mmCIF file of C-alpha atoms in Angstrom:
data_model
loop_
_atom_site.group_PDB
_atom_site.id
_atom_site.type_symbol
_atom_site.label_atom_id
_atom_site.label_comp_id
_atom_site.label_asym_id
_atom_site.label_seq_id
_atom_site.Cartn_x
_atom_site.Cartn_y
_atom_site.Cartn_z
ATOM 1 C CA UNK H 1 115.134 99.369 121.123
ATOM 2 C CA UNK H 2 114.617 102.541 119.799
ATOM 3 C CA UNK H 3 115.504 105.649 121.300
ATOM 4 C CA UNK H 4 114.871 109.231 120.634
ATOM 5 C CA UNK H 5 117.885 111.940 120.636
ATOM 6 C CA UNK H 6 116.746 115.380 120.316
ATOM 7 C CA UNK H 7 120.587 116.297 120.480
ATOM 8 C CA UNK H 8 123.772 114.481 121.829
ATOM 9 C CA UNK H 9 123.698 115.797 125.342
ATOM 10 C CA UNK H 10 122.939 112.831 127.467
ATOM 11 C CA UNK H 11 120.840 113.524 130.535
ATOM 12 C CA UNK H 12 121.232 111.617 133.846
ATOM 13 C CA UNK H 13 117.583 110.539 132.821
ATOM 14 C CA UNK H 14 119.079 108.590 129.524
ATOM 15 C CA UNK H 15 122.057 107.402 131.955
ATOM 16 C CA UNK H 16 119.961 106.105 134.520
ATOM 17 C CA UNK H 17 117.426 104.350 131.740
ATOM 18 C CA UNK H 18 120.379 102.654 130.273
ATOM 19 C CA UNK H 19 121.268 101.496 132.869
ATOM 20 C CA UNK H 20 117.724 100.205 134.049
ATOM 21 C CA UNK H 21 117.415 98.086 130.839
ATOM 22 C CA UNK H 22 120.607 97.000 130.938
ATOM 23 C CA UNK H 23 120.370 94.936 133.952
ATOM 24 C CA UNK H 24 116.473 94.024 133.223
ATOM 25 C CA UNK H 25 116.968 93.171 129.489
ATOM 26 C CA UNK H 26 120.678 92.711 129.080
ATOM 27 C CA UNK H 27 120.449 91.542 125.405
ATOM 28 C CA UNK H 28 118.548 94.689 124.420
ATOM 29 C CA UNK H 29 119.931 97.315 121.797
ATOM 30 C CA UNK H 30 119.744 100.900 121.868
ATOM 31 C CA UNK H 31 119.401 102.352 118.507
ATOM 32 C CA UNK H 32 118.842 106.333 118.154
ATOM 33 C CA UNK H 33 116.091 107.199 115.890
ATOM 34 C CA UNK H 34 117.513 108.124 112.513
ATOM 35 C CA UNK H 35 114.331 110.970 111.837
ATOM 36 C CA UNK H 36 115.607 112.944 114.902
ATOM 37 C CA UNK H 37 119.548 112.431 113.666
ATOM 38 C CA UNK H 38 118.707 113.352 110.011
ATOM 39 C CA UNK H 39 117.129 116.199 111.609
ATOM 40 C CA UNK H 40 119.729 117.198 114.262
ATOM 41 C CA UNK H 41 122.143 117.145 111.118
ATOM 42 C CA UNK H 42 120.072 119.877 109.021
ATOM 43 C CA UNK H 43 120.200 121.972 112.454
ATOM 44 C CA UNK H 44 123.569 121.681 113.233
ATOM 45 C CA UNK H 45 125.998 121.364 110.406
ATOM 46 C CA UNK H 46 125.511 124.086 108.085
ATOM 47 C CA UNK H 47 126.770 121.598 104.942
ATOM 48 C CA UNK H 48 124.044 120.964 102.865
ATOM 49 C CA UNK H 49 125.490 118.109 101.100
ATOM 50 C CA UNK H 50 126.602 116.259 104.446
ATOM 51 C CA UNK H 51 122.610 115.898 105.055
ATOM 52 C CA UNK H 52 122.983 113.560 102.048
ATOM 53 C CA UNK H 53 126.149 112.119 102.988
ATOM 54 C CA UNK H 54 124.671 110.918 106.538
ATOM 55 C CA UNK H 55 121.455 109.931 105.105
ATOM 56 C CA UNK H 56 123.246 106.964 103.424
ATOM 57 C CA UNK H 57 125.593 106.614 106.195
ATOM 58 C CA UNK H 58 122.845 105.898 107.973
ATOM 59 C CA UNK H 59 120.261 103.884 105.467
ATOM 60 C CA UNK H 60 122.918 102.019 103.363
ATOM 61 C CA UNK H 61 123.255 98.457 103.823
ATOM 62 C CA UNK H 62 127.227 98.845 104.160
ATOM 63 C CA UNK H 63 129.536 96.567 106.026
ATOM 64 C CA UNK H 64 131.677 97.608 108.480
ATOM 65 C CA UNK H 65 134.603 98.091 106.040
ATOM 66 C CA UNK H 66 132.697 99.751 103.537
ATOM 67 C CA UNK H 67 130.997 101.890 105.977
ATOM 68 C CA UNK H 68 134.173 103.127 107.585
ATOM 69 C CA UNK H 69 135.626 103.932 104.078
ATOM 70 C CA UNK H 70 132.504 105.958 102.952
ATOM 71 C CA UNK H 71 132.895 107.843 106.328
ATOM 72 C CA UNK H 72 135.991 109.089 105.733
ATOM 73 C CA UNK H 73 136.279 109.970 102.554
ATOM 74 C CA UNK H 74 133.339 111.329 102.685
ATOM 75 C CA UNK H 75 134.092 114.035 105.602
ATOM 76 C CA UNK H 76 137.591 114.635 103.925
ATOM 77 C CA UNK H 77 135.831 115.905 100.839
ATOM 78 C CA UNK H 78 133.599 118.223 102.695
ATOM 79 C CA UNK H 79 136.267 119.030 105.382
ATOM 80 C CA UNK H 80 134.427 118.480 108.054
ATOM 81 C CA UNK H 81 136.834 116.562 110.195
ATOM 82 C CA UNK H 82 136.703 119.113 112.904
ATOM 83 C CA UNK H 83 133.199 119.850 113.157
ATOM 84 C CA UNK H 84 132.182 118.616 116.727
ATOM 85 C CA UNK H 85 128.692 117.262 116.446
ATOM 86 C CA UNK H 86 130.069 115.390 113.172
ATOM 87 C CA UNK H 87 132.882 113.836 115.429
ATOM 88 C CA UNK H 88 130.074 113.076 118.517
ATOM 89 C CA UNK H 89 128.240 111.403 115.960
ATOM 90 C CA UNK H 90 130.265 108.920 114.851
ATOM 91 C CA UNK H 91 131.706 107.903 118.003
ATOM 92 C CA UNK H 92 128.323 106.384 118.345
ATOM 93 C CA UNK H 93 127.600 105.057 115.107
ATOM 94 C CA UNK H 94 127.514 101.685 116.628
ATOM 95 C CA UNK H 95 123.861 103.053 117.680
ATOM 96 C CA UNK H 96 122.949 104.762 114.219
ATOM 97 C CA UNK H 97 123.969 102.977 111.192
ATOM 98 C CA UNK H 98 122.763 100.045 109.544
ATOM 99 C CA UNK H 99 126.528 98.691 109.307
ATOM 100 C CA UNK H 100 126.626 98.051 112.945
ATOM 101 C CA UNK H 101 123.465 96.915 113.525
ATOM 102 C CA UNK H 102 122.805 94.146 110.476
ATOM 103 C CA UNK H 103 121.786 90.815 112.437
ATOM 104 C CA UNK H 104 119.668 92.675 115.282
ATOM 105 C CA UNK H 105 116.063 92.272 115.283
ATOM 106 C CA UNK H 106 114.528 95.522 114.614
ATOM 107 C CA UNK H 107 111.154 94.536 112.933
ATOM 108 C CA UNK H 108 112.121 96.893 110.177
ATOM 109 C CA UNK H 109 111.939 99.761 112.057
ATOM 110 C CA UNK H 110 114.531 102.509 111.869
ATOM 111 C CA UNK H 111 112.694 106.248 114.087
ATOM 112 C CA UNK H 112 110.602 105.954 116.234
ATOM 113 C CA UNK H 113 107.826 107.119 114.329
ATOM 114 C CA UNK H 114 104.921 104.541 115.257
ATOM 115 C CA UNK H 115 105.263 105.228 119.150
ATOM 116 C CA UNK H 116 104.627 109.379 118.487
ATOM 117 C CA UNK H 117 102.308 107.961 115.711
ATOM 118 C CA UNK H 118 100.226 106.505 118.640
ATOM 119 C CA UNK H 119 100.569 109.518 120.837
ATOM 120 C CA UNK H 120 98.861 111.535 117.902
ATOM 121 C CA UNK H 121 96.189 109.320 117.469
ATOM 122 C CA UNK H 122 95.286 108.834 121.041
ATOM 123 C CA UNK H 123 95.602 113.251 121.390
ATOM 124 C CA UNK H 124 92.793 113.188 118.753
ATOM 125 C CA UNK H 125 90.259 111.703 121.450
ATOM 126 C CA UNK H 126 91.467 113.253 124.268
ATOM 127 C CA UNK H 127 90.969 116.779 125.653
ATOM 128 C CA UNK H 128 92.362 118.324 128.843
ATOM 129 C CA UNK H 129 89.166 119.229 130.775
ATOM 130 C CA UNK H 130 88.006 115.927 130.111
ATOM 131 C CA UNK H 131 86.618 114.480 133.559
ATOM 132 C CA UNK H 132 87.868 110.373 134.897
ATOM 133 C CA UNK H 133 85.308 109.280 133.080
ATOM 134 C CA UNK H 134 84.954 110.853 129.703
ATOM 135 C CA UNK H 135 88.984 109.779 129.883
ATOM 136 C CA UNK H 136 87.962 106.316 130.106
ATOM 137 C CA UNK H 137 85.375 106.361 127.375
ATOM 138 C CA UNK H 138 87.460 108.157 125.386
ATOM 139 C CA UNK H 139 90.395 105.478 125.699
ATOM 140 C CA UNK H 140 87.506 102.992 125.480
ATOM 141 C CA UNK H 141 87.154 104.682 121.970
ATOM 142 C CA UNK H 142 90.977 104.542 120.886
ATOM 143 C CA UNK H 143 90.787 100.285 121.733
ATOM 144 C CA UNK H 144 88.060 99.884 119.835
ATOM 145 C CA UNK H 145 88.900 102.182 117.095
ATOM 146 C CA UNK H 146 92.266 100.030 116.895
ATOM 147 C CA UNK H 147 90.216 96.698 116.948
ATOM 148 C CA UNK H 148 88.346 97.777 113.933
ATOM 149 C CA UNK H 149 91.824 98.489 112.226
ATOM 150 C CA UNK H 150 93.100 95.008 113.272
ATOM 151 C CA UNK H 151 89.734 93.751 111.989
ATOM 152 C CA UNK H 152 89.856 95.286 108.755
ATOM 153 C CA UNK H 153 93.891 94.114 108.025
ATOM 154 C CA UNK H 154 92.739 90.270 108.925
ATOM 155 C CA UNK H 155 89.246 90.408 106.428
ATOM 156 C CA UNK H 156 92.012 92.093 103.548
ATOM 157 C CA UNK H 157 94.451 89.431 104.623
ATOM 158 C CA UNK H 158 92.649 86.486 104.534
ATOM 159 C CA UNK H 159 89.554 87.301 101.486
ATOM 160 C CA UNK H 160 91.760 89.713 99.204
ATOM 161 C CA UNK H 161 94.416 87.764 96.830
ATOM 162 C CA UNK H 162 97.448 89.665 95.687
ATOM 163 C CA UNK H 163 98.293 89.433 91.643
ATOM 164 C CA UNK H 164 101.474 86.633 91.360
ATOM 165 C CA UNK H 165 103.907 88.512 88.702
ATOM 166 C CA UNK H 166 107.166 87.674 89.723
ATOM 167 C CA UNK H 167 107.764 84.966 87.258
ATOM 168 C CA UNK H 168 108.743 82.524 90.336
ATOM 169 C CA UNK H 169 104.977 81.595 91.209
ATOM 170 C CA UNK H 170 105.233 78.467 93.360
ATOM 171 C CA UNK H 171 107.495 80.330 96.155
ATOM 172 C CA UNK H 172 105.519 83.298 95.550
ATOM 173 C CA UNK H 173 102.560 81.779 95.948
ATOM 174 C CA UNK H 174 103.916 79.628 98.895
ATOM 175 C CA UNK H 175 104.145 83.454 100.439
ATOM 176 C CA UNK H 176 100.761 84.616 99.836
ATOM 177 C CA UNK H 177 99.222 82.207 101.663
ATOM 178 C CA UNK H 178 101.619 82.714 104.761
ATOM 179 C CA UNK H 179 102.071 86.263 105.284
ATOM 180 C CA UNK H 180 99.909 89.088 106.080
ATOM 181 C CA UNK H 181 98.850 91.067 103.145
ATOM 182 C CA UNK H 182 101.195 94.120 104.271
ATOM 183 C CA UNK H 183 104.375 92.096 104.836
ATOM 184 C CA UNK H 184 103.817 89.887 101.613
ATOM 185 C CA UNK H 185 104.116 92.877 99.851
ATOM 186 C CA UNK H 186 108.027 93.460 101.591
ATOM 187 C CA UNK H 187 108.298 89.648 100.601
ATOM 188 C CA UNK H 188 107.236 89.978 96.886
ATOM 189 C CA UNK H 189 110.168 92.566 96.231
ATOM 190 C CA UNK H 190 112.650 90.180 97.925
ATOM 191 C CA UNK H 191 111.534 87.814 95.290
ATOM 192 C CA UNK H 192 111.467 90.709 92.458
ATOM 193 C CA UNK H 193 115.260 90.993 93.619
ATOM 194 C CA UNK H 194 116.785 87.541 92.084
ATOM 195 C CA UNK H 195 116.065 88.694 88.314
ATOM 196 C CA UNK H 196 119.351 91.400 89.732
ATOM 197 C CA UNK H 197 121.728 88.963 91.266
ATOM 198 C CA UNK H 198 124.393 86.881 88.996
ATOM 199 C CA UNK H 199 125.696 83.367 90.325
ATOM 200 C CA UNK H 200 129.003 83.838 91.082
ATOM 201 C CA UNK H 201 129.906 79.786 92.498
ATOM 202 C CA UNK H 202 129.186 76.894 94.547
ATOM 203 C CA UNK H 203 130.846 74.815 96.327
ATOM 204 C CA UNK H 204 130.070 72.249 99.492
ATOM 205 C CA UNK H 205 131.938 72.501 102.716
ATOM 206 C CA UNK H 206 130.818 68.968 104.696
ATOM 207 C CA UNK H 207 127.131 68.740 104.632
ATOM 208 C CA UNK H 208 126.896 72.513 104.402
ATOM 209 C CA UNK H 209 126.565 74.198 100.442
ATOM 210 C CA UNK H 210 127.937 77.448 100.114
ATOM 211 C CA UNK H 211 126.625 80.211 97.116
ATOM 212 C CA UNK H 212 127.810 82.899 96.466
ATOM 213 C CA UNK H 213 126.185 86.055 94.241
ATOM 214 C CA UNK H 214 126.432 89.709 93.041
ATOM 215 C CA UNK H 215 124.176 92.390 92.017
ATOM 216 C CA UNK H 216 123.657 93.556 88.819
ATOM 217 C CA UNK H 217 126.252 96.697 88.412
ATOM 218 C CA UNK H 218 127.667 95.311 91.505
ATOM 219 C CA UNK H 219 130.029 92.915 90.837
ATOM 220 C CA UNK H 220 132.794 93.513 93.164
ATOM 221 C CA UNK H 221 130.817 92.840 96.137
ATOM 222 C CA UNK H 222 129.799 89.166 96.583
ATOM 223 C CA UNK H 223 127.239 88.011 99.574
ATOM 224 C CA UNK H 224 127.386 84.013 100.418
ATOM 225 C CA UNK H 225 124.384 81.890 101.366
ATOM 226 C CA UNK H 226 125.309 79.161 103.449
ATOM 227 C CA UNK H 227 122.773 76.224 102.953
ATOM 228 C CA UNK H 228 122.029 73.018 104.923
ATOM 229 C CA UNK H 229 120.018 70.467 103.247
ATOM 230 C CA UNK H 230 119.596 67.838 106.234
ATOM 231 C CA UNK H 231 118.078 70.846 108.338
ATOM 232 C CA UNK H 232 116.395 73.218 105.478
ATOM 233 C CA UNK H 233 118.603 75.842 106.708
ATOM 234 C CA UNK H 234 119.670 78.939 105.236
ATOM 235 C CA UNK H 235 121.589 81.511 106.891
ATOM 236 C CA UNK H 236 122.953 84.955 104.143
ATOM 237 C CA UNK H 237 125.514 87.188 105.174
ATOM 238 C CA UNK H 238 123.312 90.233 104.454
ATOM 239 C CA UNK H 239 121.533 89.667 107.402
ATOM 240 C CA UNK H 240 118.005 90.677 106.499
ATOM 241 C CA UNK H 241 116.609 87.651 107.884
ATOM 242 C CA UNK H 242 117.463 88.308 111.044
ATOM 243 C CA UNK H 243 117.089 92.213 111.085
ATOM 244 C CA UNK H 244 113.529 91.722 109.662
ATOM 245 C CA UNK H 245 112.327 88.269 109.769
ATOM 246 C CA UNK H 246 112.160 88.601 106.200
ATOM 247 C CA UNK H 247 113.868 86.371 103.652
ATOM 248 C CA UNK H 248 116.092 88.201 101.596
ATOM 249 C CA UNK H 249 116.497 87.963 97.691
ATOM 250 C CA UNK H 250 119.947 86.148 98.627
ATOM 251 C CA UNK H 251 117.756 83.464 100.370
ATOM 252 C CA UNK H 252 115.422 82.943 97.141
ATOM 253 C CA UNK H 253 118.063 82.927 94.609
ATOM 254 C CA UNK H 254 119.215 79.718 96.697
ATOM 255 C CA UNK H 255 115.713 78.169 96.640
ATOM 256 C CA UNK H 256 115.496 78.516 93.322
ATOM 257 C CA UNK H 257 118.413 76.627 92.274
ATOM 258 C CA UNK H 258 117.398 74.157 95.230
ATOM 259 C CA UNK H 259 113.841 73.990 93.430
ATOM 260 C CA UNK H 260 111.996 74.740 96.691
ATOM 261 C CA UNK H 261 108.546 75.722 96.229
ATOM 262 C CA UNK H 262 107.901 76.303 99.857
ATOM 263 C CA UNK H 263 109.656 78.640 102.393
ATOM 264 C CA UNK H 264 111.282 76.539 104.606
ATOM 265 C CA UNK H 265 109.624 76.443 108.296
ATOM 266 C CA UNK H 266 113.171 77.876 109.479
ATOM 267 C CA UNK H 267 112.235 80.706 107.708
ATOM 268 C CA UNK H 268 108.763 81.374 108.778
ATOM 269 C CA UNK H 269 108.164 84.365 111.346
ATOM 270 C CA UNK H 270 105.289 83.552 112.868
ATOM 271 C CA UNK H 271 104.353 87.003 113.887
ATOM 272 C CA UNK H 272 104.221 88.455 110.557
ATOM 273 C CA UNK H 273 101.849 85.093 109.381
ATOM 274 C CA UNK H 274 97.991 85.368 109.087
ATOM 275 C CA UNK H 275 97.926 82.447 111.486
ATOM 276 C CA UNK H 276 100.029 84.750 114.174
ATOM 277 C CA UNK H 277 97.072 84.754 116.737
ATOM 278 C CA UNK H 278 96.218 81.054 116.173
ATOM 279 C CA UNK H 279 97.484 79.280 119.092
ATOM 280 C CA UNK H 280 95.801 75.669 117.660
ATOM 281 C CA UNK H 281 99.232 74.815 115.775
ATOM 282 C CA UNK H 282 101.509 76.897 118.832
ATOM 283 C CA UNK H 283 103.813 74.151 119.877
ATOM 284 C CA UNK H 284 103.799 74.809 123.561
ATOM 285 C CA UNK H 285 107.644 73.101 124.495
ATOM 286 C CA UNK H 286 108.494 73.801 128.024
ATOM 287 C CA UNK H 287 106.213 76.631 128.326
ATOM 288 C CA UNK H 288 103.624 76.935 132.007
ATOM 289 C CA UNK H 289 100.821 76.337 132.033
ATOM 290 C CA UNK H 290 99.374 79.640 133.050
ATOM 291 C CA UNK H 291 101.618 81.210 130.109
ATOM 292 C CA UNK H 292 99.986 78.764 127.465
ATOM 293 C CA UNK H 293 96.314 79.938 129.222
ATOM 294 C CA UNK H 294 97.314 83.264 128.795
ATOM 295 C CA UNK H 295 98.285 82.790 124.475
ATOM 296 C CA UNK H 296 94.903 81.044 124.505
ATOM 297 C CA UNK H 297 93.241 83.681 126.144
ATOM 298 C CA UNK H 298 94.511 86.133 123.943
ATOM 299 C CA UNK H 299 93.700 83.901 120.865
ATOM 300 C CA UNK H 300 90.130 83.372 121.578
ATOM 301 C CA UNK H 301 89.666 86.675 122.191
ATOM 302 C CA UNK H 302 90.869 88.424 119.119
ATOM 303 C CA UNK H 303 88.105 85.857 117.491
ATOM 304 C CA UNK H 304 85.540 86.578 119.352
ATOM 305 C CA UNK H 305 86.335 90.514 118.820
ATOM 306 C CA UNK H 306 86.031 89.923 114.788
ATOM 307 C CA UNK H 307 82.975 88.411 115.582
ATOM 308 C CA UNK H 308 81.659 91.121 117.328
ATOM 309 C CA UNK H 309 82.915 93.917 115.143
ATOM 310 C CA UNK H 310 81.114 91.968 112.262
ATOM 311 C CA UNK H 311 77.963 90.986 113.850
ATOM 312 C CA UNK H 312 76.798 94.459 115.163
ATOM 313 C CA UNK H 313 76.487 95.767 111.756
ATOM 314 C CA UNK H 314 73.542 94.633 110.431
ATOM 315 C CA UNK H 315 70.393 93.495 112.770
ATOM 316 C CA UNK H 316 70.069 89.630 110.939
ATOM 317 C CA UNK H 317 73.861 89.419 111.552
ATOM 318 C CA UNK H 318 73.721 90.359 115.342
ATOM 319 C CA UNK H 319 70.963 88.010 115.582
ATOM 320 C CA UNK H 320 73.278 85.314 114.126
ATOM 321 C CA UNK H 321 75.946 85.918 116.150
ATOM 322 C CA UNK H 322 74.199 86.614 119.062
ATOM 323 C CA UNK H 323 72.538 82.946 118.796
ATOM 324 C CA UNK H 324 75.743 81.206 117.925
ATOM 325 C CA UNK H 325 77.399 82.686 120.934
ATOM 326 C CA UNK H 326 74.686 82.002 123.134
ATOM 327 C CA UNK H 327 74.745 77.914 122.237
ATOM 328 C CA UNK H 328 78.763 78.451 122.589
ATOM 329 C CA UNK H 329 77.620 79.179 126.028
ATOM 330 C CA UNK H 330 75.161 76.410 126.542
ATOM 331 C CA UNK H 331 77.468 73.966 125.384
ATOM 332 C CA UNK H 332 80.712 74.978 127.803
ATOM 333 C CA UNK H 333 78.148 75.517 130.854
ATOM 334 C CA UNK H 334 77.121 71.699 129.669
ATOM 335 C CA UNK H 335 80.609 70.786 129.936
ATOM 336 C CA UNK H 336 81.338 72.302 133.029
ATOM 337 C CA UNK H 337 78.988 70.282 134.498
ATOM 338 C CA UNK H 338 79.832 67.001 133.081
ATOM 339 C CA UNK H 339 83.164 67.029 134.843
ATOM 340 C CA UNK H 340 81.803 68.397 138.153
ATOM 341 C CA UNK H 341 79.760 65.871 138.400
#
């Protein structure tokens, strides 16, 4: 979860939400929004090459060990052991930098930018002497302004094809028919990335094969893929996978001396897949009832909001959609009655 810290004074407000969310959601993760830290640093430590120093600290994809060493010889060379907000700072690091918090789901987000993005937006519409009711037509306006965003990404998604250039064009292309046009994009570099890495060994513990790799310039550092044929699973040490959803170029490297030309369904995020809001191939498991209703619900009506976003635009498209609903109607209402009666 991410968290904004104007400064490292904690409030009984921050005390007493940490501790709400720790009993409701006890598997939740604070993490302190690295624009306000980056920020905080220019403010209070008068070093202007520590700003640099901490933006890698926090952005690098160090481990722990690396992480610790960077730290320290870092604020050695700038003497800045004794500087109090540095010292504050890194006591909770475990909250701030990438190092710590590889392997924790984070959609990719590091500030806490898109939540004051929304509060921007939503200011645009809004006005202070606005009366109940223009307040409600003008949040009316924000939804629907939204829809037609969501709109627009799905039509780019699923008409617009993306140029295949990596040189690995089956798993590439296995992507671009998966993933959303803006996370295939994140994808395609992850595939970019195997031309760096350099086979370093294989070997097979029980039914499990381990590789191993380096990056180009990089050789001293090593990052194992641990790979299960019986299950199609692959698990990297990097992490990414599980920070993002996203395979990483660890992951490909693997499938391409496996000769996959599909991403594995173990490594499919459905919510970043152009099929996200199809509940027709959601396998249900254990879930109620009244919770599958409710992902149907929400299924059927995203559709029927593209269809309505589309159809008002021009009059022989409203009339097409307008008749097509209508018979939609006709033939549930004929249903209905069938098993009423």
């Amino acid at each position: 979860m991410g968290q904004r810290t104007p400064n490292l004074v904690v409030t009984d407000g921050d005390k007493a939400m940490r501790t709400a969310i720790a009993e409701v959601m006890p598997s939740a993760k604070h993490r302190l929004c690295a624009w306000h830290l980056e920020k905080n640093c220019v403010q209070r430590v008068k070093e202007a090459e520590f700003w640099k120093v901490f933006k890698k600290a926090i952005y690098a994809n160090f481990d722990v060990d690396e992480f610790e060493r960077y730290w320290r010889t870092s604020i050695e060379s700038l003497s800045l052991g004794q500087n109090t907000w540095v010292q504050l700072t890194y006591d909770i690091k475990e909250s701030w930098a990438t190092a710590y918090l590889r392997g924790r789901f984070y959609a990719g987000y590091r500030t806490t930018s898109r939540c004051e993005g929304i509060n921007s937006f939503i200011k645009v519409f809004l006005k202070s002497t606005d009366s109940i009711l223009e307040l409600v037509h003008s949040l009316d306006r924000v939804v629907k302004d939204y829809r037609n965003n969501d709109v627009t990404a799905q039509f780019y998604s699923t008409y617009y094809t993306s140029m295949l250039n990596t040189g690995f064009r089956a798993i590439e292309l296995s992507a671009l028919k998966l993933y959303t046009r803006a996370v295939f994009r994140e994808v395609k570099k992850q595939i970019k990335g195997v031309a760096t890495l350099l086979f370093q060994g294989r070997e097979s513990i029980s039914t499990t094969i381990v590789y191993s790799f380096s990056k180009m310039g990089r050789p001293d550092r090593v990052c194992k893929v641990l790979y299960d044929p019986n299950d199609q699973k692959i698990e990297c040490e990097c992490k990414m996978w599980d920070s993002d959803g996203i395979p990483c170029s660890h992951i490909f490297c693997v499938m391409k001396y496996e000769g996959m030309e599909e991403i594995p369904e173990t490594l499919i995020f459905r919510h970043w897949c152009k099929i996200a809001k199809d509940c027709t191939t959601l396998k249900m498991g254990n879930d109620s009832r009244e919770h599958a209703r409710l992902l149907q619900y929400s299924a059927l009506y995203s559709s029927l909001t593209h269809v309505v976003t589309l159809g008002c635009e021009e009059v022989e498209d409203f009339a097409f959609a307008q008749d097509a609903i209508s018979d939609l109607n006709i033939k549930f209402n004929m249903y209905a009655t069938f098993f009423i009666y």
